[in-house]
PDB file of C-alpha atoms in Angstrom:
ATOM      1  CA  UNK A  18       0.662 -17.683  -5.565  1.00 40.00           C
ATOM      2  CA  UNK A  19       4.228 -18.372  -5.979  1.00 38.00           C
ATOM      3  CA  UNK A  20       6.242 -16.888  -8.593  1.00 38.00           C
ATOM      4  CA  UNK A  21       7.403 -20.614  -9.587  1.00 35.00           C
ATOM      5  CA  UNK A  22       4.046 -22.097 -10.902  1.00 35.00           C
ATOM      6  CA  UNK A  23       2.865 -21.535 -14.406  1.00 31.00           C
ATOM      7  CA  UNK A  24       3.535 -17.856 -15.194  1.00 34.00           C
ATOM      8  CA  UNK A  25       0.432 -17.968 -17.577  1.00 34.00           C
ATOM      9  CA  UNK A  26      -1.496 -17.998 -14.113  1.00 32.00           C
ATOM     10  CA  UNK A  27       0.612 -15.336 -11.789  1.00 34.00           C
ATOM     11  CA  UNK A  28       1.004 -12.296 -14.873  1.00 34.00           C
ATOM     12  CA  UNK A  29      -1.668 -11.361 -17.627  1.00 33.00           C
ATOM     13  CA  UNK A  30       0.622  -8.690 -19.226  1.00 33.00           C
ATOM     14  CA  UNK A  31       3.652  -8.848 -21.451  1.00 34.00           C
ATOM     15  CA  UNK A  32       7.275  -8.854 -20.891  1.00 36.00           C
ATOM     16  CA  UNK A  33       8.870  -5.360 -20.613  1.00 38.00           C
ATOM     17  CA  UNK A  34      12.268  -5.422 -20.644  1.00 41.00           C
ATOM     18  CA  UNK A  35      13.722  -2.336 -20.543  1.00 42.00           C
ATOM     19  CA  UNK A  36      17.192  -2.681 -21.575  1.00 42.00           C
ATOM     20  CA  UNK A  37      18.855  -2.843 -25.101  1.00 47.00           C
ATOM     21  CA  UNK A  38      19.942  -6.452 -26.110  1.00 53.00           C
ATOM     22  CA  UNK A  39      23.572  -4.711 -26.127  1.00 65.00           C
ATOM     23  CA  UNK A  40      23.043  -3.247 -22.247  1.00 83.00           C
ATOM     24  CA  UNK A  41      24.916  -5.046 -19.496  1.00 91.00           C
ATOM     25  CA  UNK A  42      22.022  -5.214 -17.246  1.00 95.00           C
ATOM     26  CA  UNK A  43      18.292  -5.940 -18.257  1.00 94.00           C
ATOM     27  CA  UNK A  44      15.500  -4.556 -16.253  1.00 93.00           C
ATOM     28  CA  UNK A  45      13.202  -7.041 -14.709  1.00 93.00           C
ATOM     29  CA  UNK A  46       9.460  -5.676 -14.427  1.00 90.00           C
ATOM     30  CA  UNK A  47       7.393  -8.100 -13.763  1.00 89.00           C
ATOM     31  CA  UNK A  48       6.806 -11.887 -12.942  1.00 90.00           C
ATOM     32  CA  UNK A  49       6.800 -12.816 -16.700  1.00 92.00           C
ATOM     33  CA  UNK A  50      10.335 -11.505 -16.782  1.00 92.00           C
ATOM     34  CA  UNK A  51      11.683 -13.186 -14.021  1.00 93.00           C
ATOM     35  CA  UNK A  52      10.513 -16.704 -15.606  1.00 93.00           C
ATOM     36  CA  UNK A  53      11.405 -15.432 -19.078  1.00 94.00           C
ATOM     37  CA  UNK A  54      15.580 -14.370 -17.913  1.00 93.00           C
ATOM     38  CA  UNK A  55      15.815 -16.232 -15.137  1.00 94.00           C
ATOM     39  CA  UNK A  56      13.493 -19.600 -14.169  1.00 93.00           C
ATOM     40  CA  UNK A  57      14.008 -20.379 -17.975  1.00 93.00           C
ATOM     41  CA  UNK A  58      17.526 -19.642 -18.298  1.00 93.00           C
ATOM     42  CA  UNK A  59      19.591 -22.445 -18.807  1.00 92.00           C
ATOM     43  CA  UNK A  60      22.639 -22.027 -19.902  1.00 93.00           C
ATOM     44  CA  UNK A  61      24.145 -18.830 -17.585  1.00 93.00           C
ATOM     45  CA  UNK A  62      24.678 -18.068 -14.059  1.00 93.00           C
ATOM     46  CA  UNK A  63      22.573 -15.077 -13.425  1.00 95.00           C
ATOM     47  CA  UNK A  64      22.606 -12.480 -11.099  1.00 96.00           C
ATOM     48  CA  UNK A  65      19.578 -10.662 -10.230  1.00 96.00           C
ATOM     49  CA  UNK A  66      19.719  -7.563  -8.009  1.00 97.00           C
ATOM     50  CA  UNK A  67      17.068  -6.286  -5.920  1.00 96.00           C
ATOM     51  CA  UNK A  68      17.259  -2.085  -5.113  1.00 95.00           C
ATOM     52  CA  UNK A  69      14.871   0.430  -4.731  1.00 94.00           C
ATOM     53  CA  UNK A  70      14.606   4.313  -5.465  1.00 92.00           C
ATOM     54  CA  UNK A  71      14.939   5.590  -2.165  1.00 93.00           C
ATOM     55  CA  UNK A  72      17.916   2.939  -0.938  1.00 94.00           C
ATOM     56  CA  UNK A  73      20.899   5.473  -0.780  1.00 95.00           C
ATOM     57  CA  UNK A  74      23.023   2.271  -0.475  1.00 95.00           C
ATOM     58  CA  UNK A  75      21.688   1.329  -3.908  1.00 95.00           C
ATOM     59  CA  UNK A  76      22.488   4.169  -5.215  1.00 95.00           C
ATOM     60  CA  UNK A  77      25.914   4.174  -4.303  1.00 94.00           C
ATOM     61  CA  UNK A  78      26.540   1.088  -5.822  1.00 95.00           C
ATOM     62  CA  UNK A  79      24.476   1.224  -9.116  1.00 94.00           C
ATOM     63  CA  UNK A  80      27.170   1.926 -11.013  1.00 94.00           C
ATOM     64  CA  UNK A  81      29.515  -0.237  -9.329  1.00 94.00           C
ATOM     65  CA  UNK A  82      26.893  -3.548 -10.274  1.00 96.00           C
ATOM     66  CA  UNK A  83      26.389  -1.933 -13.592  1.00 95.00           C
ATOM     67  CA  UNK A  84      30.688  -1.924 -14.407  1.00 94.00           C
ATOM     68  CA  UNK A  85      31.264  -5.419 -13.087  1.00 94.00           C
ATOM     69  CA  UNK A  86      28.277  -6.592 -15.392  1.00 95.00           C
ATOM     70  CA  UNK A  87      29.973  -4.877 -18.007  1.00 94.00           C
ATOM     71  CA  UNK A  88      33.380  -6.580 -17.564  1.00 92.00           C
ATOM     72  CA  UNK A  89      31.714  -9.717 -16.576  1.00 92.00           C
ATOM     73  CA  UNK A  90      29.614 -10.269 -19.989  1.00 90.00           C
ATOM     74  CA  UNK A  91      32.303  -8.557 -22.078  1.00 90.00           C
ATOM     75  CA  UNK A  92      34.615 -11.602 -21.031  1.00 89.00           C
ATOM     76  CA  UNK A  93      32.099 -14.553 -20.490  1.00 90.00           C
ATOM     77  CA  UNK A  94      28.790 -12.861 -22.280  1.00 87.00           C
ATOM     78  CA  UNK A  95      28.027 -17.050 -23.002  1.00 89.00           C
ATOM     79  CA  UNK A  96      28.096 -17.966 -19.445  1.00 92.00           C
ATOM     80  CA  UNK A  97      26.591 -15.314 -17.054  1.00 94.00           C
ATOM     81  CA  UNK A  98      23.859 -12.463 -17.274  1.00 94.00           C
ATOM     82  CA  UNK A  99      23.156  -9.455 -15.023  1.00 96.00           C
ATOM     83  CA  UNK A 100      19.335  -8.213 -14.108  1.00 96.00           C
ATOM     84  CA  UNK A 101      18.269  -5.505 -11.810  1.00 96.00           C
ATOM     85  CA  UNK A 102      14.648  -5.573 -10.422  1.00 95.00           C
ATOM     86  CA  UNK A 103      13.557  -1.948  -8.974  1.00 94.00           C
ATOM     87  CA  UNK A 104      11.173  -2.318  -6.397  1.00 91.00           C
ATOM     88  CA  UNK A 105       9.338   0.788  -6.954  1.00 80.00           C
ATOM     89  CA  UNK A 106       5.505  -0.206  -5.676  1.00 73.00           C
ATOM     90  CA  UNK A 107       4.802  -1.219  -8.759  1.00 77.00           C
ATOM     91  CA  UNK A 108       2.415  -4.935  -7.957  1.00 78.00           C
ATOM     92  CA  UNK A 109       4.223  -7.008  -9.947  1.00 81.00           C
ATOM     93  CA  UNK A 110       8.077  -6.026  -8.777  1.00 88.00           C
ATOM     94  CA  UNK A 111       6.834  -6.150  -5.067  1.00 86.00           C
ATOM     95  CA  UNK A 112       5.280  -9.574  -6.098  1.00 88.00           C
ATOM     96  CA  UNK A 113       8.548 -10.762  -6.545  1.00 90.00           C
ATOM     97  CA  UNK A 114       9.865  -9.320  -4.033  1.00 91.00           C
ATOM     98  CA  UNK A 115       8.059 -11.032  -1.426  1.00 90.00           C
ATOM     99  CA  UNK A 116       8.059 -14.368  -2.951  1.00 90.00           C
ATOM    100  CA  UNK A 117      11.195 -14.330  -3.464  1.00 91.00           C
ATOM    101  CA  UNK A 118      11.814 -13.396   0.535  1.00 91.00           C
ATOM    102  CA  UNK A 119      13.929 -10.533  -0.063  1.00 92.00           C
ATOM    103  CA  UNK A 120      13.718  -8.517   2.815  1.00 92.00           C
ATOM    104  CA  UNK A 121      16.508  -5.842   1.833  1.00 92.00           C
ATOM    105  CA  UNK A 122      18.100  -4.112  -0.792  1.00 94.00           C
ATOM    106  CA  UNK A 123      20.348  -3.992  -2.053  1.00 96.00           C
ATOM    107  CA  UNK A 124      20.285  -7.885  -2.158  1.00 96.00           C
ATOM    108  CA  UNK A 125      21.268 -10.376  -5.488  1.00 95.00           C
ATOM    109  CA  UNK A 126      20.042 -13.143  -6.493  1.00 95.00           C
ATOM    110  CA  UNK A 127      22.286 -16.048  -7.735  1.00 94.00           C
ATOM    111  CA  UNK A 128      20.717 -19.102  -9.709  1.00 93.00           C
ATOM    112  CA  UNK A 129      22.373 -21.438 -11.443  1.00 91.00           C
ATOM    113  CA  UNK A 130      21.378 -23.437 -14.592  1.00 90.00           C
ATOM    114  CA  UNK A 131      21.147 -26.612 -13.676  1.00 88.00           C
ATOM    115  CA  UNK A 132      20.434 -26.110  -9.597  1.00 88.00           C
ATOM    116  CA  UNK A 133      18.174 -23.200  -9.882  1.00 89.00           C
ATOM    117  CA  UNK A 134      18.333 -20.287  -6.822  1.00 90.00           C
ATOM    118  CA  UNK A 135      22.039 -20.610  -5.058  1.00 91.00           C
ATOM    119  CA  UNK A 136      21.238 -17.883  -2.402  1.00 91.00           C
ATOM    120  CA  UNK A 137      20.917 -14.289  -1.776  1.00 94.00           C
ATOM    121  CA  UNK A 138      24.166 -11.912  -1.326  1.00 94.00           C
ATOM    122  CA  UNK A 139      24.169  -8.585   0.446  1.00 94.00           C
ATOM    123  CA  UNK A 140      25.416  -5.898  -2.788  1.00 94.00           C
ATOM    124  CA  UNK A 141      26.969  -3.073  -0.765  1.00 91.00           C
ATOM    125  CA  UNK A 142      29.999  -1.927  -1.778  1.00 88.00           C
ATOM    126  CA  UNK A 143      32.392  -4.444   0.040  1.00 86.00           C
ATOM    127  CA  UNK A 144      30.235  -7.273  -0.749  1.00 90.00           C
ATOM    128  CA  UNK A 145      30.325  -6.632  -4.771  1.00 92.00           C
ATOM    129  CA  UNK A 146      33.652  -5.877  -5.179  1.00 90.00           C
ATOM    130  CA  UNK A 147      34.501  -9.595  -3.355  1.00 91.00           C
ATOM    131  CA  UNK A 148      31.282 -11.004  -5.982  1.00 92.00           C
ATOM    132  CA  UNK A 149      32.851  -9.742  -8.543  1.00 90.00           C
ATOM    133  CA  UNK A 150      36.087 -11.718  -7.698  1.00 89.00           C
ATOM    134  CA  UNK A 151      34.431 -14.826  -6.685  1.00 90.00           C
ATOM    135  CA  UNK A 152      32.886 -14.876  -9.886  1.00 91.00           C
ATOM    136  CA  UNK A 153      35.854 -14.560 -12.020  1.00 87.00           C
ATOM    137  CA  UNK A 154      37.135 -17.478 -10.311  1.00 87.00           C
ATOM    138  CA  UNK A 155      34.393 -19.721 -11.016  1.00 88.00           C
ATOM    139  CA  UNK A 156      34.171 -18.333 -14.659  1.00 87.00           C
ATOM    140  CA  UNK A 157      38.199 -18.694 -15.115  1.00 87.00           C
ATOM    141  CA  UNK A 158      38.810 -21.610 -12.746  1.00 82.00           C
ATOM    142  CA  UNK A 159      35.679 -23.630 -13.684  1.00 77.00           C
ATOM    143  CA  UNK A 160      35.134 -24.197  -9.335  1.00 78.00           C
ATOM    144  CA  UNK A 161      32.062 -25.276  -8.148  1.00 81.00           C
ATOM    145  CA  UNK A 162      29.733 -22.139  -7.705  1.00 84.00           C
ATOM    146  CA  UNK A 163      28.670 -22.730  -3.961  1.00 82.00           C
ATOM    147  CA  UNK A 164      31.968 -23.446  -2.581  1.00 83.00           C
ATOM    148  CA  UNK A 165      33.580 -19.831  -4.320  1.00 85.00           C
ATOM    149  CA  UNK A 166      29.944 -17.952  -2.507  1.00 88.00           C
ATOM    150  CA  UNK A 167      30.791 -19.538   0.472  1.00 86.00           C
ATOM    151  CA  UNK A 168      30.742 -17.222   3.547  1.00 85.00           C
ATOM    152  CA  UNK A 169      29.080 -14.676   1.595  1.00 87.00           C
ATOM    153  CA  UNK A 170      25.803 -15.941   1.302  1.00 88.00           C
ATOM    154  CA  UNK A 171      23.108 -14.803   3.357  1.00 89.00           C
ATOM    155  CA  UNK A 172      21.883 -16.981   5.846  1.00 74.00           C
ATOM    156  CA  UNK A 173      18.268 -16.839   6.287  1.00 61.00           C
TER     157      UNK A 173
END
């Protein structure tokens, strides 16, 4: 089944976010929160970020995602949201996972509103620091969202 038919028919149990309504970056768990914060969403850009327990990239950068969500909704809260998806063997995360064809982590997820997935971006360290720039600039500048990810999209 693919996580973009009904989710009525993919997930029999509630949404659990885990994050407070104040937190930069809600915790997806399970299909019904991917449609709920992201497939429904539109009015913000959102950036979903795959990672796993045992990724000592992930790690590494947790905190990193975590600030530039911070600054990021602190300065355009209306226009863009952060979620993190930990693929921890739980069914429903590695669900997503697959149908979603992420095939390493750290990897992000950008969709847009009104065009729906943009592509995948590699979050190391390097990677989120230039993010984080190219997403001021289409925040500040109002450019077109696929020509400021350009070249750092993955190909697949």
């Amino acid at each position: 089944d693919s996580v973009f038919e009904s989710p009525a028919t993919v997930v029999e149990s509630p949404v659990q976010l885990s994050a407070e309504e104040g937190e930069a970056v809600l915790s997806v768990k399970s299909i019904q929160d991917y449609h709920d914060h992201v497939v429904k969403e539109d009015e913000k850009i959102t950036i979903l970020r795959f990672s796993a327990p045992w990724c000592r990239v992930c790690k590494a950068t947790s905190l990193a995602y975590e600030g530039m969500a911070k600054k990021l909704k602190e300065s355009h809260s209306s226009r863009v949201k952060f979620l993190s998806v930990d693929i921890d063997g739980k069914e429903g995360t590695n669900q997503l996972k697959e149908s979603l064809n992420i095939k390493s982590v750290p990897m992000g997820l950008i969709y847009h509103p009104s065009v729906g997935a943009v592509g995948q971006v590699k979050l190391g360290r390097a990677n989120l620091s230039e993010l984080k720039k190219r997403l001021h600039r289409f925040l500040d500048d109002d450019e077109r969202l696929d020509v400021v990810l350009e070249g750092l999209l993955v190909q697949n």
